[in-house]
mmCIF file of C-alpha atoms in Angstrom:
data_model
loop_
_atom_site.group_PDB
_atom_site.id
_atom_site.type_symbol
_atom_site.label_atom_id
_atom_site.label_comp_id
_atom_site.label_asym_id
_atom_site.label_seq_id
_atom_site.Cartn_x
_atom_site.Cartn_y
_atom_site.Cartn_z
ATOM 1 C CA UNK A 1 16.855 9.153 -7.945
ATOM 2 C CA UNK A 2 16.424 10.235 -4.330
ATOM 3 C CA UNK A 3 18.800 9.169 -1.570
ATOM 4 C CA UNK A 4 16.224 6.941 0.105
ATOM 5 C CA UNK A 5 15.532 5.132 -3.153
ATOM 6 C CA UNK A 6 19.231 4.310 -3.480
ATOM 7 C CA UNK A 7 19.070 2.533 -0.119
ATOM 8 C CA UNK A 8 15.964 0.598 -1.145
ATOM 9 C CA UNK A 9 17.521 -0.313 -4.484
ATOM 10 C CA UNK A 10 20.574 -1.636 -2.613
ATOM 11 C CA UNK A 11 18.261 -3.750 -0.469
ATOM 12 C CA UNK A 12 16.457 -5.084 -3.546
ATOM 13 C CA UNK A 13 19.734 -5.801 -5.357
ATOM 14 C CA UNK A 14 20.985 -7.786 -2.359
ATOM 15 C CA UNK A 15 17.794 -9.838 -2.220
ATOM 16 C CA UNK A 16 17.880 -10.587 -5.930
ATOM 17 C CA UNK A 17 21.242 -12.276 -5.237
ATOM 18 C CA UNK A 18 19.730 -13.858 -2.098
ATOM 19 C CA UNK A 19 22.435 -12.011 -0.185
ATOM 20 C CA UNK A 20 20.710 -11.988 3.192
ATOM 21 C CA UNK A 21 23.454 -10.112 5.022
ATOM 22 C CA UNK A 22 23.609 -7.565 2.214
ATOM 23 C CA UNK A 23 19.875 -7.046 2.692
ATOM 24 C CA UNK A 24 20.242 -6.820 6.479
ATOM 25 C CA UNK A 25 23.047 -4.254 6.096
ATOM 26 C CA UNK A 26 20.545 -1.760 4.658
ATOM 27 C CA UNK A 27 18.443 -1.902 7.861
ATOM 28 C CA UNK A 28 18.837 -0.120 11.175
ATOM 29 C CA UNK A 29 19.222 -2.194 14.338
ATOM 30 C CA UNK A 30 15.708 -1.222 15.448
ATOM 31 C CA UNK A 31 14.100 -2.069 12.103
ATOM 32 C CA UNK A 32 10.341 -2.526 12.376
ATOM 33 C CA UNK A 33 8.810 -4.306 9.421
ATOM 34 C CA UNK A 34 5.046 -4.529 9.012
ATOM 35 C CA UNK A 35 5.176 -7.315 6.449
ATOM 36 C CA UNK A 36 1.520 -8.283 6.573
ATOM 37 C CA UNK A 37 -1.497 -6.033 7.008
ATOM 38 C CA UNK A 38 -2.972 -8.118 9.806
ATOM 39 C CA UNK A 39 0.062 -9.441 11.680
ATOM 40 C CA UNK A 40 2.451 -8.104 14.259
ATOM 41 C CA UNK A 41 5.600 -6.542 12.809
ATOM 42 C CA UNK A 42 9.033 -8.150 12.697
ATOM 43 C CA UNK A 43 11.281 -6.071 14.954
ATOM 44 C CA UNK A 44 15.069 -6.197 14.870
ATOM 45 C CA UNK A 45 17.590 -7.736 12.516
ATOM 46 C CA UNK A 46 17.316 -11.272 13.914
ATOM 47 C CA UNK A 47 13.566 -11.294 13.269
ATOM 48 C CA UNK A 48 14.266 -10.014 9.777
ATOM 49 C CA UNK A 49 16.664 -12.876 9.126
ATOM 50 C CA UNK A 50 13.957 -15.320 10.241
ATOM 51 C CA UNK A 51 11.402 -13.569 8.091
ATOM 52 C CA UNK A 52 13.617 -13.749 5.031
ATOM 53 C CA UNK A 53 14.314 -17.447 5.658
ATOM 54 C CA UNK A 54 10.579 -18.156 5.957
ATOM 55 C CA UNK A 55 9.808 -16.088 2.885
ATOM 56 C CA UNK A 56 12.436 -17.837 0.790
ATOM 57 C CA UNK A 57 11.161 -21.195 1.947
ATOM 58 C CA UNK A 58 7.592 -20.271 1.036
ATOM 59 C CA UNK A 59 8.102 -18.365 -2.185
ATOM 60 C CA UNK A 60 10.388 -18.050 -5.143
ATOM 61 C CA UNK A 61 10.306 -14.333 -5.876
ATOM 62 C CA UNK A 62 11.054 -14.115 -9.576
ATOM 63 C CA UNK A 63 10.455 -10.401 -10.103
ATOM 64 C CA UNK A 64 10.408 -7.383 -7.834
ATOM 65 C CA UNK A 65 10.085 -4.030 -9.500
ATOM 66 C CA UNK A 66 9.085 -0.512 -8.570
ATOM 67 C CA UNK A 67 6.915 1.487 -10.939
ATOM 68 C CA UNK A 68 6.239 4.695 -9.007
ATOM 69 C CA UNK A 69 7.850 6.428 -6.065
ATOM 70 C CA UNK A 70 7.962 9.656 -4.110
ATOM 71 C CA UNK A 71 9.981 10.889 -1.151
ATOM 72 C CA UNK A 72 9.209 13.402 1.584
ATOM 73 C CA UNK A 73 11.579 13.924 4.498
ATOM 74 C CA UNK A 74 12.459 10.520 5.928
ATOM 75 C CA UNK A 75 9.596 8.814 4.072
ATOM 76 C CA UNK A 76 9.728 7.000 0.766
ATOM 77 C CA UNK A 77 6.647 5.526 -0.881
ATOM 78 C CA UNK A 78 6.922 2.971 -3.644
ATOM 79 C CA UNK A 79 4.342 1.192 -5.747
ATOM 80 C CA UNK A 80 5.378 -1.947 -7.537
ATOM 81 C CA UNK A 81 4.824 -5.494 -8.608
ATOM 82 C CA UNK A 82 6.356 -8.772 -7.575
ATOM 83 C CA UNK A 83 5.969 -12.108 -9.278
ATOM 84 C CA UNK A 84 6.004 -15.040 -6.903
ATOM 85 C CA UNK A 85 5.859 -18.780 -7.187
ATOM 86 C CA UNK A 86 4.372 -20.540 -4.193
ATOM 87 C CA UNK A 87 6.887 -23.336 -3.647
ATOM 88 C CA UNK A 88 4.322 -25.639 -2.080
ATOM 89 C CA UNK A 89 1.895 -25.521 -5.009
ATOM 90 C CA UNK A 90 3.968 -24.226 -7.928
ATOM 91 C CA UNK A 91 1.364 -21.537 -8.522
ATOM 92 C CA UNK A 92 2.730 -18.332 -10.028
ATOM 93 C CA UNK A 93 1.111 -15.059 -9.044
ATOM 94 C CA UNK A 94 1.411 -11.339 -9.526
ATOM 95 C CA UNK A 95 1.312 -9.345 -6.331
ATOM 96 C CA UNK A 96 0.809 -5.604 -6.796
ATOM 97 C CA UNK A 97 1.963 -3.824 -3.655
ATOM 98 C CA UNK A 98 2.941 -0.575 -2.087
ATOM 99 C CA UNK A 99 5.585 -0.068 0.562
ATOM 100 C CA UNK A 100 6.292 2.812 2.848
ATOM 101 C CA UNK A 101 9.873 3.188 4.068
ATOM 102 C CA UNK A 102 11.311 5.444 6.705
ATOM 103 C CA UNK A 103 15.009 6.007 6.149
ATOM 104 C CA UNK A 104 17.415 7.689 8.542
ATOM 105 C CA UNK A 105 21.170 8.078 8.173
ATOM 106 C CA UNK A 106 21.121 5.839 5.111
ATOM 107 C CA UNK A 107 19.384 2.926 6.852
ATOM 108 C CA UNK A 108 15.819 1.668 6.640
ATOM 109 C CA UNK A 109 14.201 1.836 10.073
ATOM 110 C CA UNK A 110 10.554 1.232 9.170
ATOM 111 C CA UNK A 111 8.902 -0.712 6.359
ATOM 112 C CA UNK A 112 5.180 -1.141 5.920
ATOM 113 C CA UNK A 113 3.667 -3.261 3.153
ATOM 114 C CA UNK A 114 0.157 -2.853 1.796
ATOM 115 C CA UNK A 115 -1.406 -5.545 -0.333
ATOM 116 C CA UNK A 116 -4.320 -7.891 -0.086
ATOM 117 C CA UNK A 117 -3.493 -11.219 1.463
ATOM 118 C CA UNK A 118 -6.446 -12.829 -0.282
ATOM 119 C CA UNK A 119 -4.206 -12.839 -3.338
ATOM 120 C CA UNK A 120 -0.969 -13.867 -1.636
ATOM 121 C CA UNK A 121 -0.942 -16.056 1.407
ATOM 122 C CA UNK A 122 1.707 -15.604 4.040
ATOM 123 C CA UNK A 123 4.668 -17.993 3.847
ATOM 124 C CA UNK A 124 4.403 -20.919 6.193
ATOM 125 C CA UNK A 125 6.623 -20.947 9.246
ATOM 126 C CA UNK A 126 9.359 -23.599 9.018
ATOM 127 C CA UNK A 127 7.902 -25.517 11.968
ATOM 128 C CA UNK A 128 4.444 -25.482 10.440
ATOM 129 C CA UNK A 129 5.869 -26.682 7.141
ATOM 130 C CA UNK A 130 7.628 -29.559 8.912
ATOM 131 C CA UNK A 131 4.474 -30.462 10.780
ATOM 132 C CA UNK A 132 2.488 -30.661 7.563
ATOM 133 C CA UNK A 133 5.188 -32.542 5.643
ATOM 134 C CA UNK B 1 -1.238 25.118 -10.481
ATOM 135 C CA UNK B 2 -1.647 23.566 -7.059
ATOM 136 C CA UNK B 3 0.366 20.506 -6.054
ATOM 137 C CA UNK B 4 -1.055 16.966 -5.877
ATOM 138 C CA UNK B 5 -1.293 17.061 -2.074
ATOM 139 C CA UNK B 6 -3.077 20.423 -2.163
ATOM 140 C CA UNK B 7 -5.587 19.023 -4.625
ATOM 141 C CA UNK B 8 -6.060 15.910 -2.517
ATOM 142 C CA UNK B 9 -6.652 17.944 0.643
ATOM 143 C CA UNK B 10 -9.244 20.003 -1.246
ATOM 144 C CA UNK B 11 -10.933 16.765 -2.301
ATOM 145 C CA UNK B 12 -10.894 15.503 1.287
ATOM 146 C CA UNK B 13 -12.570 18.696 2.399
ATOM 147 C CA UNK B 14 -15.503 18.320 0.008
ATOM 148 C CA UNK B 15 -15.648 14.613 0.793
ATOM 149 C CA UNK B 16 -16.001 15.448 4.492
ATOM 150 C CA UNK B 17 -18.978 17.652 3.620
ATOM 151 C CA UNK B 18 -20.340 14.948 1.307
ATOM 152 C CA UNK B 19 -20.670 17.506 -1.462
ATOM 153 C CA UNK B 20 -21.019 15.077 -4.327
ATOM 154 C CA UNK B 21 -21.023 17.577 -7.183
ATOM 155 C CA UNK B 22 -17.827 19.189 -5.903
ATOM 156 C CA UNK B 23 -16.330 15.750 -5.237
ATOM 157 C CA UNK B 24 -16.992 14.490 -8.761
ATOM 158 C CA UNK B 25 -15.620 17.692 -10.271
ATOM 159 C CA UNK B 26 -12.128 16.586 -9.188
ATOM 160 C CA UNK B 27 -12.160 13.617 -11.575
ATOM 161 C CA UNK B 28 -11.256 13.313 -15.215
ATOM 162 C CA UNK B 29 -14.196 11.842 -17.175
ATOM 163 C CA UNK B 30 -12.042 8.795 -18.014
ATOM 164 C CA UNK B 31 -10.821 8.213 -14.436
ATOM 165 C CA UNK B 32 -9.582 4.684 -13.695
ATOM 166 C CA UNK B 33 -10.470 4.099 -10.081
ATOM 167 C CA UNK B 34 -9.129 1.033 -8.309
ATOM 168 C CA UNK B 35 -11.049 1.341 -5.061
ATOM 169 C CA UNK B 36 -9.311 -1.919 -4.153
ATOM 170 C CA UNK B 37 -6.264 -3.109 -6.076
ATOM 171 C CA UNK B 38 -7.040 -6.689 -6.942
ATOM 172 C CA UNK B 39 -10.648 -5.946 -7.851
ATOM 173 C CA UNK B 40 -11.735 -4.806 -11.303
ATOM 174 C CA UNK B 41 -11.422 -1.005 -11.542
ATOM 175 C CA UNK B 42 -14.205 1.455 -12.140
ATOM 176 C CA UNK B 43 -13.686 3.299 -15.407
ATOM 177 C CA UNK B 44 -15.300 6.682 -15.911
ATOM 178 C CA UNK B 45 -16.652 9.318 -13.575
ATOM 179 C CA UNK B 46 -20.168 7.894 -13.832
ATOM 180 C CA UNK B 47 -18.956 4.823 -11.980
ATOM 181 C CA UNK B 48 -17.251 6.951 -9.361
ATOM 182 C CA UNK B 49 -20.593 8.686 -8.902
ATOM 183 C CA UNK B 50 -22.334 5.340 -8.368
ATOM 184 C CA UNK B 51 -19.580 4.154 -6.058
ATOM 185 C CA UNK B 52 -19.523 7.206 -3.805
ATOM 186 C CA UNK B 53 -23.316 7.387 -3.680
ATOM 187 C CA UNK B 54 -23.444 3.823 -2.396
ATOM 188 C CA UNK B 55 -20.434 4.285 -0.129
ATOM 189 C CA UNK B 56 -21.853 7.321 1.608
ATOM 190 C CA UNK B 57 -25.212 5.588 1.971
ATOM 191 C CA UNK B 58 -23.612 2.603 3.708
ATOM 192 C CA UNK B 59 -20.980 4.359 5.818
ATOM 193 C CA UNK B 60 -21.577 6.888 8.559
ATOM 194 C CA UNK B 61 -19.300 8.836 10.903
ATOM 195 C CA UNK B 62 -16.607 8.656 8.253
ATOM 196 C CA UNK B 63 -13.229 10.151 9.029
ATOM 197 C CA UNK B 64 -10.431 10.094 6.468
ATOM 198 C CA UNK B 65 -7.074 10.419 8.208
ATOM 199 C CA UNK B 66 -3.846 10.992 6.300
ATOM 200 C CA UNK B 67 -0.860 9.854 8.379
ATOM 201 C CA UNK B 68 1.911 10.382 5.838
ATOM 202 C CA UNK B 69 2.350 11.231 2.194
ATOM 203 C CA UNK B 70 4.883 12.058 -0.481
ATOM 204 C CA UNK B 71 4.422 13.505 -3.927
ATOM 205 C CA UNK B 72 6.118 13.861 -7.253
ATOM 206 C CA UNK B 73 5.054 16.093 -10.142
ATOM 207 C CA UNK B 74 1.881 14.209 -10.996
ATOM 208 C CA UNK B 75 1.149 11.816 -8.119
ATOM 209 C CA UNK B 76 0.599 11.862 -4.415
ATOM 210 C CA UNK B 77 1.217 8.622 -2.518
ATOM 211 C CA UNK B 78 -0.596 8.456 0.782
ATOM 212 C CA UNK B 79 -0.823 6.296 3.877
ATOM 213 C CA UNK B 80 -3.639 6.589 6.310
ATOM 214 C CA UNK B 81 -6.801 5.139 7.638
ATOM 215 C CA UNK B 82 -10.488 5.503 7.243
ATOM 216 C CA UNK B 83 -12.714 5.289 10.278
ATOM 217 C CA UNK B 84 -16.391 4.679 9.790
ATOM 218 C CA UNK B 85 -19.481 2.890 11.003
ATOM 219 C CA UNK B 86 -20.634 0.362 8.459
ATOM 220 C CA UNK B 87 -24.161 -0.549 7.403
ATOM 221 C CA UNK B 88 -24.362 -3.086 10.245
ATOM 222 C CA UNK B 89 -23.503 -0.439 12.812
ATOM 223 C CA UNK B 90 -19.967 -1.787 13.331
ATOM 224 C CA UNK B 91 -17.138 0.682 13.881
ATOM 225 C CA UNK B 92 -14.206 0.011 11.587
ATOM 226 C CA UNK B 93 -10.761 1.577 11.450
ATOM 227 C CA UNK B 94 -9.360 0.732 8.083
ATOM 228 C CA UNK B 95 -5.649 1.221 7.280
ATOM 229 C CA UNK B 96 -4.880 1.768 3.621
ATOM 230 C CA UNK B 97 -2.386 3.156 1.177
ATOM 231 C CA UNK B 98 -3.561 5.114 -1.855
ATOM 232 C CA UNK B 99 -1.990 6.590 -4.953
ATOM 233 C CA UNK B 100 -3.692 9.418 -6.803
ATOM 234 C CA UNK B 101 -2.543 10.580 -10.235
ATOM 235 C CA UNK B 102 -3.382 13.926 -11.786
ATOM 236 C CA UNK B 103 -3.508 14.962 -15.422
ATOM 237 C CA UNK B 104 -2.152 18.216 -16.924
ATOM 238 C CA UNK B 105 -5.445 19.972 -16.155
ATOM 239 C CA UNK B 106 -5.276 18.967 -12.493
ATOM 240 C CA UNK B 107 -8.049 16.370 -12.714
ATOM 241 C CA UNK B 108 -7.634 12.932 -11.184
ATOM 242 C CA UNK B 109 -6.923 10.410 -13.921
ATOM 243 C CA UNK B 110 -6.097 7.347 -11.792
ATOM 244 C CA UNK B 111 -6.538 6.268 -8.212
ATOM 245 C CA UNK B 112 -5.371 3.024 -6.645
ATOM 246 C CA UNK B 113 -6.142 2.010 -3.058
ATOM 247 C CA UNK B 114 -4.290 -0.887 -1.442
ATOM 248 C CA UNK B 115 -5.777 -2.538 1.621
ATOM 249 C CA UNK B 116 -7.046 -5.734 3.105
ATOM 250 C CA UNK B 117 -10.578 -6.172 1.754
ATOM 251 C CA UNK B 118 -11.686 -8.853 4.176
ATOM 252 C CA UNK B 119 -11.562 -7.995 7.863
ATOM 253 C CA UNK B 120 -9.460 -4.880 7.294
ATOM 254 C CA UNK B 121 -9.102 -3.987 10.956
ATOM 255 C CA UNK B 122 -7.844 -7.412 12.075
ATOM 256 C CA UNK B 123 -4.611 -7.506 14.025
ATOM 257 C CA UNK B 124 -2.288 -10.398 14.610
#
């Protein structure tokens, strides 16, 4: 296993325990996360905490696994599958995805996700969820 | 034998020239081509032939840009964008991520492209 993959596996292990600060500890202060193909990225650890809170509110991620990977320099590519349950509807779905990570000094500084949002809708913002409740 | 990225760059070169015979020669006859993960794949080089024939007919000024990549022994994982003018004359810049797998003989046995099918160039 490459060094970058060890960092990503630590991030995944933290999330599987819903250890938010453990997840955040794998990120650099200037983390830039392109979580959605058509939205602005989340920048910085505070935005990442908000993102994770929104995500957890919207979805129960029951599986998150990587099936293929390759590293080159600071870049790590992974292809994988997550299984999600939309908490608002109870619908379970498979979301095949790829992620590109840039890792420097043992910390993730860039993450970009590629998937089709027609299959997985973005988690609702907490305020929007309250408004619709 | 050449590496996955070398083979991909060679494929991109013939694709840029729209040399269909040379393009199709890169594929294993039983290729499984997911031109969009989430849509049913095309199985077999005959379907790749049909796909690329239609694609080239409906897309002009195509430019395939590779922004980053990494490879292992049998796969190259790529990130990039495709710029083109579609059949309606609209310019599109289409970010994507693609994974190409090669068999022992160097032919492409699987290809999976991940992107936003609807309104791919939209920004938040």
